[in-house]
XYZ file of N, CA, C and O in Angstrom:
808
model
N -17.579 16.120 -14.827
C -16.151 16.346 -14.599
C -15.530 15.203 -13.830
O -14.332 15.137 -13.664
N -16.369 14.276 -13.366
C -15.846 13.173 -12.579
C -14.823 12.378 -13.368
O -13.797 11.965 -12.849
N -15.079 12.166 -14.671
C -14.133 11.394 -15.481
C -12.832 12.153 -15.663
O -11.762 11.567 -15.627
N -12.893 13.445 -15.883
C -11.687 14.211 -16.168
C -10.862 14.466 -14.918
O -9.661 14.687 -15.007
N -11.477 14.454 -13.763
C -10.746 14.686 -12.529
C -10.617 13.424 -11.711
O -9.581 12.771 -11.689
N -11.703 13.046 -11.042
C -11.666 11.875 -10.180
C -11.390 10.606 -10.955
O -10.597 9.777 -10.540
N -12.037 10.419 -12.094
C -11.850 9.178 -12.838
C -10.408 9.011 -13.277
O -9.900 7.903 -13.349
N -9.720 10.117 -13.566
C -8.301 10.009 -13.888
C -7.528 9.490 -12.685
O -6.607 8.689 -12.812
N -7.913 9.961 -11.514
C -7.247 9.468 -10.309
C -7.546 7.992 -10.106
O -6.671 7.202 -9.740
N -8.797 7.591 -10.366
C -9.153 6.186 -10.243
C -8.391 5.361 -11.270
O -7.931 4.264 -10.983
N -8.270 5.903 -12.484
C -7.503 5.212 -13.513
C -6.065 5.049 -13.074
O -5.420 4.040 -13.364
N -5.546 6.056 -12.362
C -4.163 5.976 -11.908
C -3.966 4.760 -11.017
O -2.938 4.084 -11.083
N -4.962 4.460 -10.194
C -4.860 3.298 -9.333
C -4.732 2.021 -10.148
O -4.041 1.085 -9.756
N -5.411 1.981 -11.286
C -5.357 0.797 -12.120
C -4.169 0.819 -13.069
O -3.681 -0.227 -13.467
N -3.662 2.013 -13.423
C -2.577 2.107 -14.380
C -1.215 1.933 -13.739
O -0.263 1.556 -14.410
N -1.082 2.196 -12.437
C 0.222 2.068 -11.789
C 0.815 0.678 -11.983
O 1.980 0.541 -12.337
N 0.051 -0.428 -11.784
C 0.652 -1.743 -11.989
C 1.195 -1.909 -13.394
O 2.280 -2.444 -13.590
N 0.478 -1.456 -14.394
C 0.955 -1.586 -15.763
C 2.186 -0.727 -15.993
O 3.093 -1.092 -16.742
N 2.228 0.434 -15.349
C 3.372 1.326 -15.512
C 4.642 0.684 -14.979
O 5.734 0.960 -15.453
N 4.482 -0.185 -13.983
C 5.642 -0.812 -13.376
C 6.102 -2.037 -14.133
O 7.130 -2.618 -13.815
N 5.346 -2.459 -15.137
C 5.640 -3.709 -15.815
C 6.737 -3.577 -16.865
O 7.156 -4.560 -17.436
N 7.196 -2.360 -17.137
C 8.231 -2.158 -18.145
C 9.609 -2.445 -17.588
O 9.777 -2.889 -16.464
N 10.649 -2.204 -18.381
C 12.022 -2.423 -17.924
C 12.379 -1.483 -16.791
O 11.770 -0.438 -16.635
N 13.357 -1.880 -15.996
C 13.764 -1.046 -14.859
C 14.261 0.303 -15.367
O 15.220 0.382 -16.128
N 13.613 1.413 -14.975
C 13.958 2.714 -15.535
C 14.945 3.475 -14.666
O 15.271 3.074 -13.555
N 15.412 4.605 -15.199
C 16.127 5.556 -14.362
C 15.112 6.198 -13.428
O 13.995 6.511 -13.833
N 15.495 6.378 -12.179
C 14.536 6.796 -11.166
C 14.914 8.139 -10.570
O 16.096 8.437 -10.378
N 13.895 8.934 -10.268
C 14.091 10.185 -9.550
C 13.760 9.935 -8.086
O 12.738 9.331 -7.777
N 14.617 10.385 -7.191
C 14.473 10.045 -5.773
C 14.367 11.310 -4.940
O 15.029 12.308 -5.196
N 13.501 11.255 -3.926
C 13.447 12.339 -2.953
C 13.218 11.730 -1.573
O 12.703 10.616 -1.446
N 13.598 12.440 -0.544
C 13.425 11.925 0.814
C 11.999 12.146 1.289
O 11.357 13.128 0.960
N 11.526 11.164 2.070
C 10.177 11.258 2.614
C 10.033 12.531 3.423
O 10.932 12.928 4.148
N 8.879 13.174 3.274
C 8.627 14.395 4.020
C 8.890 15.638 3.201
O 8.554 16.731 3.620
N 9.504 15.468 2.015
C 9.774 16.627 1.172
C 8.483 17.184 0.584
O 8.435 18.321 0.175
N 7.456 16.352 0.524
C 6.157 16.797 0.066
C 5.096 16.370 1.062
O 5.321 15.532 1.913
N 3.928 16.946 0.906
C 2.829 16.564 1.785
C 2.329 15.182 1.394
O 2.699 14.608 0.392
N 1.421 14.651 2.188
C 0.815 13.345 1.962
C 1.881 12.265 1.855
O 1.935 11.506 0.915
N 2.780 12.228 2.839
C 3.876 11.273 2.809
C 3.568 10.029 3.632
O 4.450 9.273 3.988
N 2.289 9.811 3.937
C 1.882 8.646 4.705
C 2.317 7.371 3.995
O 2.145 7.220 2.795
N 2.914 6.444 4.740
C 3.330 5.166 4.185
C 2.405 4.084 4.717
O 2.306 3.879 5.917
N 1.737 3.387 3.831
C 0.790 2.362 4.244
C -0.564 2.971 4.522
O -0.686 3.995 5.184
N -1.593 2.360 3.975
C -2.944 2.868 4.180
C -3.343 3.883 3.132
O -2.508 4.602 2.591
N -4.644 3.926 2.840
C -5.141 4.824 1.808
C -5.383 6.218 2.382
O -5.868 6.383 3.499
N -5.017 7.232 1.604
C -5.261 8.623 1.999
C -5.432 9.454 0.738
O -4.961 9.076 -0.339
N -6.112 10.595 0.868
C -6.274 11.491 -0.278
C -6.393 12.914 0.231
O -6.694 13.159 1.400
N -6.157 13.867 -0.668
C -6.372 15.267 -0.358
C -6.434 16.073 -1.649
O -5.859 15.675 -2.674
N -7.136 17.190 -1.617
C -7.079 18.164 -2.693
C -5.780 18.946 -2.526
O -5.445 19.380 -1.421
N -5.042 19.130 -3.622
C -3.752 19.803 -3.518
C -3.721 21.132 -4.268
O -2.676 21.774 -4.347
N -4.845 21.557 -4.845
C -4.886 22.835 -5.530
C -5.167 23.972 -4.568
O -5.393 23.757 -3.374
N -5.158 25.204 -5.100
C -5.492 26.325 -4.228
C -7.014 26.431 -4.113
O -7.759 25.704 -4.773
N -7.473 27.322 -3.277
C -8.901 27.427 -3.006
C -9.699 27.879 -4.226
O -10.919 27.764 -4.245
N -8.998 28.384 -5.240
C -9.682 28.855 -6.430
C -9.971 27.768 -7.452
O -10.643 28.027 -8.452
N -9.454 26.558 -7.239
C -9.717 25.475 -8.190
C -11.215 25.201 -8.271
O -11.864 24.980 -7.237
N -11.784 25.186 -9.478
C -13.231 25.005 -9.600
C -13.702 23.578 -9.367
O -14.896 23.350 -9.130
N -12.810 22.590 -9.447
C -13.202 21.191 -9.265
C -12.570 20.669 -7.980
O -11.344 20.688 -7.825
N -13.422 20.202 -7.069
C -12.952 19.768 -5.753
C -13.473 18.367 -5.453
O -14.662 18.083 -5.623
N -12.563 17.505 -5.032
C -12.946 16.184 -4.566
C -13.475 16.317 -3.144
O -12.775 16.784 -2.249
N -14.736 15.927 -2.930
C -15.364 16.102 -1.617
C -15.238 14.875 -0.733
O -15.173 14.981 0.491
N -15.225 13.706 -1.343
C -15.050 12.476 -0.571
C -14.503 11.394 -1.486
O -14.728 11.419 -2.702
N -13.762 10.451 -0.904
C -13.216 9.334 -1.659
C -12.903 8.192 -0.704
O -12.237 8.385 0.314
N -13.430 7.029 -1.030
C -13.178 5.830 -0.231
C -12.754 4.699 -1.158
O -13.377 4.496 -2.210
N -11.689 3.989 -0.787
C -11.178 2.884 -1.590
C -10.934 1.683 -0.688
O -10.328 1.811 0.380
N -11.402 0.504 -1.095
C -11.187 -0.736 -0.347
C -11.010 -1.870 -1.354
O -11.555 -1.802 -2.457
N -10.220 -2.910 -1.044
C -9.543 -3.129 0.239
C -8.263 -2.295 0.355
O -7.851 -1.641 -0.596
N -7.672 -2.347 1.516
C -6.429 -1.658 1.790
C -5.486 -2.658 2.468
O -5.769 -3.076 3.586
N -4.412 -3.101 1.818
C -3.905 -2.623 0.533
C -4.730 -3.109 -0.646
O -5.494 -4.068 -0.530
N -4.551 -2.423 -1.785
C -5.217 -2.806 -3.022
C -4.573 -4.090 -3.536
O -3.357 -4.211 -3.587
N -5.419 -5.054 -3.905
C -4.934 -6.362 -4.319
C -4.916 -6.478 -5.842
O -5.847 -6.059 -6.524
N -3.808 -7.051 -6.367
C -3.657 -7.270 -7.806
C -3.428 -8.762 -8.055
O -2.433 -9.305 -7.581
N -4.296 -9.460 -8.779
C -5.601 -8.983 -9.266
C -6.605 -8.950 -8.127
O -6.345 -9.476 -7.039
N -7.750 -8.366 -8.384
C -8.772 -8.325 -7.353
C -9.865 -7.348 -7.694
O -9.944 -6.826 -8.811
N -10.714 -7.111 -6.721
C -11.819 -6.180 -6.892
C -11.559 -4.945 -6.053
O -11.069 -5.038 -4.923
N -11.847 -3.786 -6.612
C -11.623 -2.505 -5.943
C -12.975 -1.824 -5.764
O -13.685 -1.581 -6.747
N -13.341 -1.546 -4.535
C -14.608 -0.850 -4.259
C -14.325 0.631 -4.013
O -13.540 0.982 -3.130
N -14.962 1.477 -4.797
C -14.696 2.911 -4.752
C -16.001 3.676 -4.599
O -17.000 3.363 -5.245
N -15.992 4.673 -3.730
C -17.091 5.635 -3.653
C -16.466 7.025 -3.634
O -15.366 7.217 -3.111
N -17.178 7.992 -4.226
C -16.590 9.319 -4.343
C -17.659 10.370 -4.596
O -18.775 10.058 -5.023
N -17.297 11.616 -4.324
C -18.155 12.758 -4.633
C -17.273 13.909 -5.085
O -16.219 14.173 -4.489
N -17.694 14.563 -6.168
C -16.934 15.671 -6.756
C -17.876 16.832 -7.010
O -19.023 16.638 -7.412
N -17.385 18.055 -6.760
C -18.158 19.252 -7.063
C -17.383 20.101 -8.063
O -16.210 20.404 -7.857
N -18.047 20.449 -9.158
C -17.423 21.259 -10.196
C -18.180 22.573 -10.343
O -19.390 22.582 -10.562
N -17.461 23.672 -10.233
C -18.085 24.984 -10.353
C -17.966 25.582 -11.741
O -18.274 26.757 -11.935
N -17.494 24.761 -12.717
C -17.262 25.287 -14.051
C -17.406 24.176 -15.081
O -17.005 23.038 -14.834
N -17.994 24.505 -16.230
C -18.061 23.542 -17.326
C -16.678 23.354 -17.922
O -15.979 24.333 -18.208
N -16.271 22.106 -18.067
C -14.936 21.780 -18.554
C -14.998 21.341 -20.005
O -15.689 20.392 -20.338
N -14.263 22.023 -20.863
C -14.271 21.728 -22.292
C -12.882 21.338 -22.771
O -11.874 21.584 -22.113
N -12.845 20.755 -23.958
C -11.584 20.359 -24.578
C -10.768 21.602 -24.969
O -11.344 22.625 -25.339
N -9.420 21.508 -24.879
C -8.644 20.344 -24.441
C -8.397 20.372 -22.932
O -8.123 21.436 -22.368
N -8.509 19.224 -22.302
C -8.190 19.088 -20.886
C -6.840 18.385 -20.773
O -6.645 17.314 -21.347
N -5.926 18.997 -20.054
C -4.587 18.438 -19.862
C -4.496 17.819 -18.474
O -4.958 18.400 -17.489
N -3.928 16.626 -18.398
C -3.737 15.952 -17.112
C -2.267 15.602 -16.946
O -1.635 15.059 -17.859
N -1.721 15.933 -15.785
C -0.332 15.613 -15.467
C -0.326 14.685 -14.253
O -0.851 15.038 -13.189
N 0.236 13.492 -14.428
C 0.325 12.514 -13.350
C 1.764 12.378 -12.883
O 2.686 12.308 -13.699
N 1.944 12.350 -11.556
C 3.235 12.030 -10.958
C 3.013 10.819 -10.057
O 2.200 10.866 -9.130
N 3.712 9.731 -10.368
C 3.570 8.480 -9.624
C 4.878 8.190 -8.902
O 5.946 8.175 -9.520
N 4.801 7.966 -7.588
C 5.991 7.716 -6.772
C 5.818 6.441 -5.961
O 4.708 6.099 -5.563
N 6.940 5.785 -5.702
C 6.957 4.578 -4.866
C 7.905 4.783 -3.698
O 8.986 5.352 -3.856
N 7.487 4.321 -2.519
C 8.330 4.432 -1.326
C 9.403 3.353 -1.335
O 9.132 2.184 -1.611
N 10.630 3.762 -1.028
C 11.743 2.835 -0.856
C 12.480 3.260 0.402
O 13.292 4.176 0.380
N 12.155 2.615 1.520
C 12.682 3.062 2.806
C 12.134 4.442 3.112
O 10.938 4.671 3.070
N 13.041 5.401 3.380
C 12.595 6.768 3.650
C 12.669 7.633 2.388
O 12.604 8.856 2.466
N 12.820 6.994 1.238
C 12.879 7.716 -0.030
C 11.610 7.491 -0.843
O 10.945 6.465 -0.711
N 11.282 8.483 -1.674
C 10.195 8.332 -2.650
C 10.808 8.366 -4.037
O 11.530 9.308 -4.383
N 10.573 7.327 -4.835
C 11.119 7.197 -6.174
C 10.041 7.582 -7.179
O 8.957 6.990 -7.203
N 10.311 8.582 -8.014
C 9.361 8.970 -9.046
C 9.513 8.039 -10.244
O 10.593 7.916 -10.819
N 8.421 7.379 -10.603
C 8.435 6.458 -11.729
C 8.244 7.232 -13.030
O 7.359 8.083 -13.115
N 9.048 6.946 -14.042
C 8.954 7.689 -15.298
C 7.743 7.253 -16.118
O 7.023 6.324 -15.756
N 7.537 7.934 -17.216
C 6.448 7.605 -18.136
C 6.938 6.541 -19.109
O 7.895 6.757 -19.854
N 6.314 5.364 -19.080
C 6.674 4.256 -19.959
C 5.437 3.825 -20.721
O 4.440 3.423 -20.106
N 5.481 3.916 -22.044
C 4.334 3.536 -22.883
C 3.066 4.254 -22.441
O 1.987 3.652 -22.356
N 3.205 5.548 -22.152
C 2.073 6.402 -21.770
C 1.452 6.003 -20.440
O 0.286 6.339 -20.166
N 2.199 5.303 -19.606
C 1.738 4.944 -18.273
C 2.808 5.336 -17.263
O 3.995 5.260 -17.542
N 2.378 5.760 -16.069
C 3.314 6.210 -15.046
C 3.213 7.709 -14.867
O 2.122 8.287 -14.923
N 4.350 8.370 -14.650
C 4.374 9.830 -14.456
C 4.330 10.510 -15.821
O 5.350 10.935 -16.362
N 3.136 10.605 -16.366
C 2.954 11.064 -17.742
C 2.136 12.349 -17.801
O 1.401 12.689 -16.868
N 2.268 13.036 -18.928
C 1.443 14.196 -19.239
C 0.536 13.836 -20.409
O 1.008 13.364 -21.453
N -0.755 14.015 -20.218
C -1.743 13.756 -21.263
C -2.315 15.107 -21.686
O -3.019 15.754 -20.921
N -2.002 15.515 -22.907
C -2.348 16.862 -23.356
C -3.803 17.015 -23.773
O -4.299 18.144 -23.844
N -4.494 15.919 -24.064
C -5.888 16.005 -24.503
C -6.677 14.820 -23.953
O -6.867 13.809 -24.640
N -7.121 14.959 -22.713
C -7.875 13.893 -22.058
C -9.175 13.618 -22.802
O -9.629 12.471 -22.884
N -9.779 14.652 -23.366
C -11.050 14.473 -24.069
C -10.894 13.511 -25.238
O -11.753 12.649 -25.465
N -9.806 13.630 -25.990
C -9.563 12.729 -27.114
C -9.323 11.302 -26.632
O -9.771 10.334 -27.268
N -8.613 11.162 -25.509
C -8.368 9.835 -24.944
C -9.693 9.178 -24.569
O -9.932 7.993 -24.845
N -10.584 9.945 -23.924
C -11.885 9.406 -23.548
C -12.684 9.005 -24.787
O -13.372 7.979 -24.787
N -12.582 9.812 -25.857
C -13.305 9.487 -27.092
C -12.770 8.198 -27.715
O -13.523 7.447 -28.343
N -11.471 7.948 -27.562
C -10.895 6.708 -28.091
C -11.336 5.508 -27.269
O -11.623 4.438 -27.817
N -11.378 5.684 -25.954
C -11.780 4.584 -25.078
C -13.273 4.298 -25.184
O -13.697 3.137 -25.159
N -14.060 5.363 -25.270
C -15.523 5.243 -25.338
C -15.985 6.068 -26.532
O -16.146 7.286 -26.412
N -16.171 5.462 -27.698
C -16.540 6.218 -28.901
C -17.772 7.079 -28.676
O -18.750 6.636 -28.069
N -17.736 8.338 -29.115
C -18.902 9.219 -28.967
C -20.147 8.578 -29.577
O -20.084 7.924 -30.619
N -21.262 8.745 -28.885
C -22.511 8.148 -29.338
C -22.827 6.828 -28.670
O -23.967 6.359 -28.734
N -21.822 6.228 -28.037
C -22.064 4.994 -27.303
C -22.331 5.328 -25.837
O -21.819 6.319 -25.312
N -23.135 4.521 -25.153
C -23.448 4.800 -23.747
C -22.197 4.749 -22.876
O -21.267 3.987 -23.152
N -22.181 5.555 -21.839
C -21.087 5.480 -20.868
C -21.138 4.125 -20.165
O -22.222 3.570 -19.951
N -19.982 3.578 -19.815
C -19.966 2.271 -19.143
C -20.524 2.369 -17.730
O -20.569 3.441 -17.128
N -20.959 1.226 -17.242
C -21.377 1.162 -15.842
C -20.148 1.240 -14.948
O -19.061 0.799 -15.333
N -20.290 1.813 -13.753
C -21.528 2.344 -13.166
C -21.799 3.813 -13.500
O -22.711 4.399 -12.944
N -20.997 4.411 -14.397
C -21.196 5.829 -14.724
C -22.597 6.070 -15.274
O -23.256 7.054 -14.921
N -23.056 5.172 -16.148
C -24.366 5.348 -16.777
C -25.475 5.385 -15.742
O -26.349 6.260 -15.769
N -25.438 4.453 -14.816
C -26.496 4.358 -13.796
C -26.593 5.621 -12.959
O -27.705 6.078 -12.627
N -25.449 6.210 -12.640
C -25.441 7.355 -11.724
C -25.352 8.701 -12.439
O -25.128 9.733 -11.800
N -25.523 8.681 -13.753
C -25.582 9.934 -14.502
C -24.277 10.702 -14.532
O -24.276 11.940 -14.591
N -23.159 9.980 -14.523
C -21.842 10.607 -14.556
C -21.352 10.622 -16.000
O -21.263 9.566 -16.639
N -21.047 11.783 -16.564
C -20.640 11.857 -17.973
C -19.257 11.257 -18.202
O -18.433 11.185 -17.288
N -19.022 10.837 -19.452
C -17.722 10.259 -19.799
C -17.131 10.915 -21.041
O -16.179 10.390 -21.625
N -17.690 12.050 -21.464
C -17.166 12.786 -22.600
C -17.190 14.285 -22.302
O -18.001 14.765 -21.518
N -16.273 15.006 -22.944
C -16.280 16.459 -22.852
C -17.404 17.007 -23.720
O -17.759 16.390 -24.733
N -17.978 18.167 -23.355
C -17.675 18.942 -22.138
C -18.372 18.358 -20.910
O -19.404 17.697 -21.026
N -17.781 18.608 -19.734
C -18.355 18.187 -18.469
C -19.034 19.392 -17.827
O -18.379 20.392 -17.531
N -20.315 19.294 -17.644
C -21.073 20.415 -17.112
C -20.759 20.648 -15.635
O -20.418 19.724 -14.905
N -20.891 21.899 -15.216
C -20.730 22.212 -13.796
C -21.822 21.513 -13.001
O -22.937 21.300 -13.486
N -21.488 21.127 -11.775
C -22.474 20.461 -10.931
C -21.804 19.534 -9.946
O -20.571 19.493 -9.832
N -22.625 18.798 -9.235
C -22.131 17.828 -8.256
C -22.354 16.419 -8.788
O -23.429 16.107 -9.305
N -21.329 15.593 -8.650
C -21.399 14.212 -9.115
C -21.059 13.284 -7.958
O -20.116 13.536 -7.205
N -21.828 12.194 -7.841
C -21.622 11.264 -6.744
C -21.585 9.831 -7.275
O -22.439 9.432 -8.071
N -20.575 9.094 -6.852
C -20.454 7.681 -7.190
C -20.597 6.861 -5.916
O -19.680 6.819 -5.102
N -21.770 6.232 -5.713
C -21.910 5.338 -4.558
C -20.935 4.170 -4.670
O -20.349 3.938 -5.742
N -20.752 3.440 -3.585
C -19.795 2.335 -3.566
C -20.005 1.420 -4.765
O -21.086 0.861 -4.957
N -18.977 1.306 -5.592
C -19.045 0.522 -6.824
C -17.784 -0.306 -6.958
O -16.700 0.100 -6.537
N -17.919 -1.481 -7.564
C -16.795 -2.404 -7.698
C -16.147 -2.292 -9.073
O -16.834 -2.230 -10.106
N -14.808 -2.266 -9.079
C -14.018 -2.246 -10.307
C -13.027 -3.406 -10.252
O -12.467 -3.694 -9.197
N -12.809 -4.055 -11.388
C -11.846 -5.147 -11.455
C -10.449 -4.599 -11.718
O -10.255 -3.808 -12.645
N -9.491 -5.005 -10.898
C -8.085 -4.674 -11.125
C -7.472 -5.863 -11.849
O -7.473 -6.977 -11.330
N -6.964 -5.667 -13.080
C -6.501 -6.801 -13.880
C -5.246 -7.459 -13.310
O -4.501 -6.866 -12.539
N -5.034 -8.694 -13.726
C -3.843 -9.447 -13.340
C -2.688 -8.989 -14.222
O -2.676 -9.221 -15.430
N -1.733 -8.274 -13.621
C -0.601 -7.727 -14.361
C 0.682 -8.338 -13.820
O 0.897 -8.405 -12.615
N 1.533 -8.814 -14.716
C 2.817 -9.372 -14.302
C 3.783 -8.247 -13.964
O 4.156 -7.455 -14.822
N 4.173 -8.171 -12.704
C 5.034 -7.092 -12.233
C 6.450 -7.588 -11.989
O 6.659 -8.748 -11.644
N 7.452 -6.709 -12.153
C 8.817 -7.077 -11.777
C 8.869 -7.410 -10.286
O 8.161 -6.787 -9.480
N 9.703 -8.382 -9.913
C 9.751 -8.824 -8.516
C 10.123 -7.686 -7.579
O 9.678 -7.646 -6.432
N 10.912 -6.699 -8.064
C 11.364 -5.613 -7.203
C 10.296 -4.532 -7.033
O 10.493 -3.578 -6.294
N 9.156 -4.696 -7.702
C 8.070 -3.744 -7.539
C 6.730 -4.449 -7.394
O 5.700 -3.930 -7.780
N 6.741 -5.637 -6.822
C 5.500 -6.380 -6.677
C 4.577 -5.716 -5.663
O 3.399 -5.508 -5.920
N 5.108 -5.400 -4.485
C 4.317 -4.807 -3.419
C 4.944 -3.479 -3.012
O 6.135 -3.259 -3.208
N 4.129 -2.599 -2.417
C 4.713 -1.357 -1.942
C 3.697 -0.273 -1.700
O 2.491 -0.453 -1.895
N 4.224 0.867 -1.268
C 3.410 2.047 -0.984
C 3.659 3.096 -2.069
O 4.795 3.325 -2.472
N 2.570 3.716 -2.513
C 2.643 4.624 -3.647
C 1.941 5.940 -3.360
O 1.039 6.016 -2.524
N 2.368 6.977 -4.099
C 1.675 8.263 -4.118
C 1.432 8.654 -5.568
O 2.286 8.445 -6.427
N 0.255 9.205 -5.814
C -0.081 9.699 -7.150
C -0.621 11.116 -7.011
O -1.462 11.388 -6.148
N -0.117 12.011 -7.857
C -0.611 13.386 -7.911
C -1.177 13.635 -9.303
O -0.499 13.398 -10.306
N -2.434 14.067 -9.360
C -3.108 14.304 -10.630
C -3.521 15.776 -10.690
O -4.232 16.258 -9.807
N -3.052 16.479 -11.733
C -3.428 17.872 -11.946
C -4.114 17.981 -13.304
O -3.556 17.556 -14.321
N -5.327 18.523 -13.317
C -6.084 18.717 -14.551
C -6.170 20.218 -14.825
O -6.471 21.008 -13.916
N -5.888 20.610 -16.083
C -5.898 22.030 -16.429
C -6.478 22.225 -17.827
O -6.610 21.283 -18.613
N -6.797 23.483 -18.131
C -7.304 23.852 -19.449
C -6.734 25.222 -19.807
O -6.938 26.189 -19.077
N -5.980 25.279 -20.909
C -5.406 26.550 -21.338
C -4.514 27.193 -20.301
O -4.453 28.421 -20.194
N -3.809 26.395 -19.520
C -2.927 26.931 -18.494
C -3.604 27.205 -17.164
O -2.938 27.521 -16.181
N -4.938 27.078 -17.099
C -5.672 27.290 -15.851
C -5.857 25.963 -15.125
O -6.432 25.025 -15.679
N -5.354 25.881 -13.899
C -5.539 24.662 -13.115
C -6.997 24.534 -12.704
O -7.595 25.461 -12.169
N -7.549 23.358 -12.965
C -8.945 23.096 -12.626
C -9.080 22.231 -11.393
O -10.013 22.402 -10.602
N -8.167 21.280 -11.223
C -8.259 20.357 -10.100
C -6.895 19.746 -9.828
O -6.102 19.538 -10.749
N -6.637 19.471 -8.552
C -5.413 18.781 -8.141
C -5.779 17.829 -7.012
O -6.384 18.233 -6.014
N -5.434 16.560 -7.190
C -5.739 15.541 -6.186
C -4.491 14.703 -5.939
O -3.784 14.329 -6.870
N -4.219 14.409 -4.666
C -3.148 13.516 -4.277
C -3.746 12.257 -3.650
O -4.686 12.334 -2.860
N -3.163 11.115 -3.997
C -3.569 9.836 -3.432
C -2.361 9.147 -2.842
O -1.247 9.274 -3.360
N -2.557 8.411 -1.764
C -1.533 7.536 -1.213
C -2.191 6.178 -0.963
O -3.307 6.116 -0.426
N -1.524 5.106 -1.401
C -2.136 3.791 -1.262
C -1.058 2.717 -1.303
O 0.095 2.974 -1.687
N -1.448 1.518 -0.921
C -0.548 0.376 -0.932
C -1.049 -0.640 -1.941
O -2.252 -0.819 -2.117
N -0.104 -1.334 -2.607
C -0.435 -2.396 -3.539
C 0.097 -3.720 -3.012
O 1.185 -3.784 -2.441
N -0.694 -4.763 -3.222
C -0.257 -6.117 -2.878
C -0.575 -7.027 -4.043
O -1.733 -7.142 -4.452
N 0.456 -7.645 -4.608
C 0.281 -8.512 -5.776
C 0.401 -9.969 -5.334
O 1.316 -10.334 -4.600
N -0.539 -10.783 -5.787
C -0.532 -12.221 -5.436
C 0.479 -12.965 -6.293
O 0.665 -12.653 -7.445
């Protein structure tokens, strides 16, 4: 379940720069403090689902802080899943950027940003064709990359990921961001994770 829950959150860290590369969109704005996890600057995370959610993020560490674009991202994490997750898995992402004391919700542009993905399992199959080995470091640590995801505990020791060089608009080169990821199946919420982090583009 690491790919369907935590890995989506990790992907969000890498997809935010690309989401910002489109034309200047219409923005949704809210004042800081209207939601939890409103920390500005520095990495933070929390589970945002109720106690009944079967998938829980137990630990997450991301370095450097701020995240550098381009650069290397070191991530370690642990997830516990109390239920086997099968297709279709729906993921809803909300991506926000801080502007003074306001949080601006970034829209979905070319399937990146604050988007809804109705079938994560199909997306994973497109990225990693069934029958092919899972990419490193998932393969080494026995973390699945296709549905169904069996119940159990999954751990990712500190591992390095490359953040690609993405050309960003000057008005969104650097900043503080929040991402909320909710994974569900058939209307049942399985996991909810919130992230707060800073980006720095060279």
